[in-house]
XYZ file of C-alpha atoms in Angstrom:
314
model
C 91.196 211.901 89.179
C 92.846 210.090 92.025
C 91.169 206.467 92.283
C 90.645 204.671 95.113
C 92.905 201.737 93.762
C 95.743 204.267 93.481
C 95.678 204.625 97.134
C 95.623 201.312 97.939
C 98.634 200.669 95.804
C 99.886 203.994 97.491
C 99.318 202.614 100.945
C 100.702 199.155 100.391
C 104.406 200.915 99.153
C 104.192 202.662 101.964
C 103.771 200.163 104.193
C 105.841 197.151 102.950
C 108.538 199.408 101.633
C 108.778 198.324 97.998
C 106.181 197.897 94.702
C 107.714 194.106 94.755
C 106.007 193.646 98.251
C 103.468 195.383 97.960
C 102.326 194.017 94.972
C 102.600 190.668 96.675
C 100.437 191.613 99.173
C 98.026 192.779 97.288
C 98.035 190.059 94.563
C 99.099 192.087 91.502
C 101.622 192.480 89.377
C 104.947 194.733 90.120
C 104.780 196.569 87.434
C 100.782 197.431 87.597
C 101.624 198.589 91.579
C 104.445 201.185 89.878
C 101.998 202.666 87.123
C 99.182 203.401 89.629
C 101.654 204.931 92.201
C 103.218 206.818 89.357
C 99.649 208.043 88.025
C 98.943 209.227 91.768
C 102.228 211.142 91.786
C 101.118 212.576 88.753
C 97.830 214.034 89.277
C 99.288 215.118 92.481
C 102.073 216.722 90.980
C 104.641 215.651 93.398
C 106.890 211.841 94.246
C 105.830 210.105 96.624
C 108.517 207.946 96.690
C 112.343 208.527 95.979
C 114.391 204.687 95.148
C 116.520 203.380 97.790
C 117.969 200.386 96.470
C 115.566 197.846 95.939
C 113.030 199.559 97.717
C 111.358 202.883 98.071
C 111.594 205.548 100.621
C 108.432 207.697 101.115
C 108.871 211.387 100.647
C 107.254 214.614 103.051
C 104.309 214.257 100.582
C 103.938 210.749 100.981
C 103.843 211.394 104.548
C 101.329 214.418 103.950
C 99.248 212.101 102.203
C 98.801 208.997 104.158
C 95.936 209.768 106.799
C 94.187 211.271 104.177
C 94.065 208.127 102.110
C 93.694 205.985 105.102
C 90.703 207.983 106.018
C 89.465 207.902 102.337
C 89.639 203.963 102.102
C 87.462 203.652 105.384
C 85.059 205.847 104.537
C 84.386 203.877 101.472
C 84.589 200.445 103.657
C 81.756 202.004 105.901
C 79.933 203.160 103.547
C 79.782 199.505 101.661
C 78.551 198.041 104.974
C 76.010 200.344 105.273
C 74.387 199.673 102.262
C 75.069 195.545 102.997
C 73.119 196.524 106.530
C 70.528 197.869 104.432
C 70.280 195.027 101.887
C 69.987 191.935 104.541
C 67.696 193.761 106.675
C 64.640 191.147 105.687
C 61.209 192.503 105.580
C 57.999 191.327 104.328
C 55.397 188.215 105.059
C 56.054 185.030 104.997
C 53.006 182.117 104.682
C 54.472 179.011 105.866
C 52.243 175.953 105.634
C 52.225 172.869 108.243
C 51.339 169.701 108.637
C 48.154 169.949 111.020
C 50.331 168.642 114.468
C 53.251 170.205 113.143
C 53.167 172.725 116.245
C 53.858 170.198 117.994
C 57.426 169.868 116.272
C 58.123 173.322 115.517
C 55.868 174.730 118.629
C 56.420 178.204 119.267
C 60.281 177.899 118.471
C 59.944 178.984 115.068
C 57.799 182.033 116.097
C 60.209 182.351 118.439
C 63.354 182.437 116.651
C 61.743 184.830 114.030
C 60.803 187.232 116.222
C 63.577 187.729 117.769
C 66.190 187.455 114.559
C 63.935 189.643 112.253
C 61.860 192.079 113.556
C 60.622 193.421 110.013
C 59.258 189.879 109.034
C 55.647 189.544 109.629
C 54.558 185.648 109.642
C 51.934 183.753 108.648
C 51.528 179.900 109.472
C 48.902 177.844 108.324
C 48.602 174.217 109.964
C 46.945 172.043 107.862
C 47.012 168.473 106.504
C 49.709 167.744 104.420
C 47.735 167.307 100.754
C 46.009 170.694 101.808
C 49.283 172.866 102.612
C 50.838 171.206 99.199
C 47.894 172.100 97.236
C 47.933 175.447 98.524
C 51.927 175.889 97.684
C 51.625 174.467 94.147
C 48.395 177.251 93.349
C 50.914 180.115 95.390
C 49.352 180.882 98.063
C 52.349 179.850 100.515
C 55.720 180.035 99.845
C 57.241 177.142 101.769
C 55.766 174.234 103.681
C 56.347 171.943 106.606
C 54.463 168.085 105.225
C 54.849 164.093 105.450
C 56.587 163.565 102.356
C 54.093 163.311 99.081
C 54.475 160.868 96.317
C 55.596 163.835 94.132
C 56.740 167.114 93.833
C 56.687 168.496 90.557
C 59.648 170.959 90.458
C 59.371 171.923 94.306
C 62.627 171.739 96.193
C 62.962 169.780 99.409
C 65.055 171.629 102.038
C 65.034 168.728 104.819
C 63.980 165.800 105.529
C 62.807 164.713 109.573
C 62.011 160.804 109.666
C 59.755 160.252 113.176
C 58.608 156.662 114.803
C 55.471 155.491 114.439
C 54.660 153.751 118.137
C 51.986 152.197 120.044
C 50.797 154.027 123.539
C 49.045 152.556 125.941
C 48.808 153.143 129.982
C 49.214 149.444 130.251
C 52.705 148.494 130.535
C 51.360 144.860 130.041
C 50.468 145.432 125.939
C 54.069 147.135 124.872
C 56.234 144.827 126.557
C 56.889 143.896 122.769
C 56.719 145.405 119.956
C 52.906 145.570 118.045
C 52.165 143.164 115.104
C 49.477 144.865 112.549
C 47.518 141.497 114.114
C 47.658 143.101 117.654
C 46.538 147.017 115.934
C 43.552 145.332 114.760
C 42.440 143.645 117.576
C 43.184 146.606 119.635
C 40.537 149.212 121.186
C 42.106 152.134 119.405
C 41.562 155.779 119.858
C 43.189 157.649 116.444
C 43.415 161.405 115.819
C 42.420 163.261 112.392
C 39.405 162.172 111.879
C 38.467 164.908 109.357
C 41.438 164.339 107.471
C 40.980 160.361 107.587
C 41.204 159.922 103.886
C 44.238 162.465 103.296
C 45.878 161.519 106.295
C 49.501 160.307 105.867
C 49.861 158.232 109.151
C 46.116 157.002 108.387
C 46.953 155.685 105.209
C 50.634 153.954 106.221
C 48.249 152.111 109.122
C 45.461 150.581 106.638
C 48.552 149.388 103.821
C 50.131 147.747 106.967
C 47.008 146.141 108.022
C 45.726 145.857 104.817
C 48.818 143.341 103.541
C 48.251 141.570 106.742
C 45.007 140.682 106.007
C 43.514 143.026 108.502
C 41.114 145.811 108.604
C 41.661 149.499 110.741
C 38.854 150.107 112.426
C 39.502 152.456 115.422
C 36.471 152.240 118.124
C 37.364 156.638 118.973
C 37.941 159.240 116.583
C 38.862 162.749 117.403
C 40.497 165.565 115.309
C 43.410 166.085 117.871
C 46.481 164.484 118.619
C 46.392 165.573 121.836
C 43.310 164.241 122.795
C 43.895 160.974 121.487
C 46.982 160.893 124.375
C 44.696 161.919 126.811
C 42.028 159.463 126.057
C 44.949 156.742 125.758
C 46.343 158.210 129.275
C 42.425 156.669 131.309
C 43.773 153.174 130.236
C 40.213 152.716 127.891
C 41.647 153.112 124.301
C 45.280 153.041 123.185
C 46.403 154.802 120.072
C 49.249 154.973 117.869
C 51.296 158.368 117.692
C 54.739 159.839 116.136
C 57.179 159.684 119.049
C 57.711 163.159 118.319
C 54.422 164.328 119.397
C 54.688 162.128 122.357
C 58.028 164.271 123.285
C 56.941 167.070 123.036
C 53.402 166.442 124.481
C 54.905 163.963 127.683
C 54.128 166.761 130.441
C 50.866 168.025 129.080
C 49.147 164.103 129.424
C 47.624 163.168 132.630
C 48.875 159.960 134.092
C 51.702 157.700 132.510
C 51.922 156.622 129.105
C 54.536 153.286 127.857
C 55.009 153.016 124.505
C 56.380 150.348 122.053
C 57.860 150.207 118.251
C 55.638 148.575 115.369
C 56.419 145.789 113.895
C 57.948 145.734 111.435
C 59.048 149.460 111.785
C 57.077 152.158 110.428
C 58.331 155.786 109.898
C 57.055 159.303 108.913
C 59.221 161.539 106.661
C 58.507 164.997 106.874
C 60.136 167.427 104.474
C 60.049 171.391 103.821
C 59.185 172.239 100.347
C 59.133 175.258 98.540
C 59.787 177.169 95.391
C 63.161 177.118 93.736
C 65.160 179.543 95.539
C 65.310 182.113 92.914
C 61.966 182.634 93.489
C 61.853 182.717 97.378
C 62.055 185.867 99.073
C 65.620 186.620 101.688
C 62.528 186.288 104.364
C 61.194 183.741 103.214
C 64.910 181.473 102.917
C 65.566 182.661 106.177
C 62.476 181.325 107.892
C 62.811 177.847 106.054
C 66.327 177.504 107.430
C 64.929 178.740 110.859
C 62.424 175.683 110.768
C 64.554 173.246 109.031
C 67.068 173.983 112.086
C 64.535 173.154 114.137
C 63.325 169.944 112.867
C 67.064 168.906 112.707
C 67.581 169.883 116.384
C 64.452 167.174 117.210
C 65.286 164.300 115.470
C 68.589 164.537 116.800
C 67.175 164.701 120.495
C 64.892 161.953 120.038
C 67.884 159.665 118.160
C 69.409 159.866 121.763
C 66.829 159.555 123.976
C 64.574 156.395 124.808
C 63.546 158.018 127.987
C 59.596 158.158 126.869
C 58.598 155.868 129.560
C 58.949 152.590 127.332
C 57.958 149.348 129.204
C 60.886 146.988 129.235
């Protein structure tokens, strides 16, 4: 039976003109190049080659022969990317799990980027505070999560990490023309988003500790479920609120009126992270729409690492 190897080795002696070369190109041994040409000659009953020296000449047969294997060896190639075509063609649903403003990051970008790269992936996101989508991911029913960063993650793999500035807005330009003490967040009429998640509430919780060591209490005078909102109520100049700068990006053409923002002090940050399974267990779909999302959270923290241009009062 004539193998496809022989006609490589076949094909190589014909083109480089020696078993010396073409074992060399092919990364073999002489002698191994010799015993497959001579096991071609002999199922074919026929040389191939006569010597010429060093080298080999290629006989009528040879010449016979060559098409034929060149045709035989692509056939095979094709064939081999048709079933790879088959294999990475990703199908299937994917539950993804957010953060509950992590639209706002992500927006319709992910959706986006999905539909258009894999049309056989169906996708499901659920947005969500963070302790909710990691609950859900630890009992199965997601595969993969966008969160702030929990104390723990009991064998779940982080994919990314995103850190995003926690700042104070305000349409006065007057109260961020420095940055905010925990002293001046107290005192403040605040307006703060999430109010059914209050207790779970990452950004929540990071505000009371910082108030908390200074001796303060929070005690917001508004409380509405939407981060949106809480811009919009900040934007009439009758509440201020803290927000990720993120969400202020993202959301600075959808707020009526002007908004000027300053840092906390000291600094405070979010980290965000995807989570998931270990990757064994992850579906091709599934890998492929973390990476899609991970690309994407990348993309923003490098835009907002180079711009200021958030209408901060100098």
């Amino acid at each position: 039976m004539v193998s496809l190897h022989q006609l490589r080795c076949f094909l190589a002696t014909l083109e480089h003109g020696s078993f010396t070369a073409a074992a060399a190109a092919l990364g073999y041994a002489q002698p191994s190049i010799a015993d497959q040409v001579r096991l071609l000659e002999q199922h074919l009953g026929t040389p191939l080659f006569q010597r010429a020296g060093r080298g080999v000449v290629a006989t009528e047969a040879a010449t016979a022969l060559r098409p034929h294997a060149v045709a035989a060896l692509a056939s095979v190639e094709e064939g081999v990317r048709a079933v790879r075509s088959v294999r990475d063609v990703l199908t299937g649903t994917v539950r993804f799990g957010m953060f509950n403003i992590a639209h706002y990051y992500l927006g319709v970008e992910l959706v986006s980027d999905v539909l258009e790269r894999y049309p056989g992936v169906r996708l499901e996101l659920f947005g969500q505070n963070s302790a909710a989508a990691l609950e859900r991911l630890r009992r199965g029913e997601l595969e993969a999560a966008l969160i702030a960063r929990p104390p723990g993650y009991d064998g779940l793999v982080v994919n990314m990490t995103m850190h995003d500035q926690l700042i104070y807005v305000s349409a006065d330009p007057e109260r961020v023309r420095r940055p905010v003490t925990a002293e001046l967040l107290a005192a403040a009429s605040l307006v703060l988003p999430d109010v059914s998640w209050r207790k779970e509430d990452s950004t929540r919780q990071l505000l009371a500790r910082r108030l908390a060591d200074a001796g303060q209490v929070l005690s917001p005078r508004v409380e509405v479920d939407n981060a949106e909102m809480a811009l919009q109520v900040a934007a009439t100049g009758l509440a201020d609120t803290v927000s990720l700068r993120g969400v202020l990006h993202r959301l600075a053409g959808r707020v009526p009126g002007r908004l000027y923002w300053a840092p906390l002090e000291p600094a405070m940050v979010e980290e965000f992270v995807i989570v998931h399974r270990p990757v064994g267990e992850l579906s091709p779909a599934t890998r492929a729409v973390v990476e899609l999302a991970a690309a994407r959270m990348r993309a923003l923290e490098a835009t907002l690492s180079m711009s200021t241009a958030l209408h901060q009062a100098g």
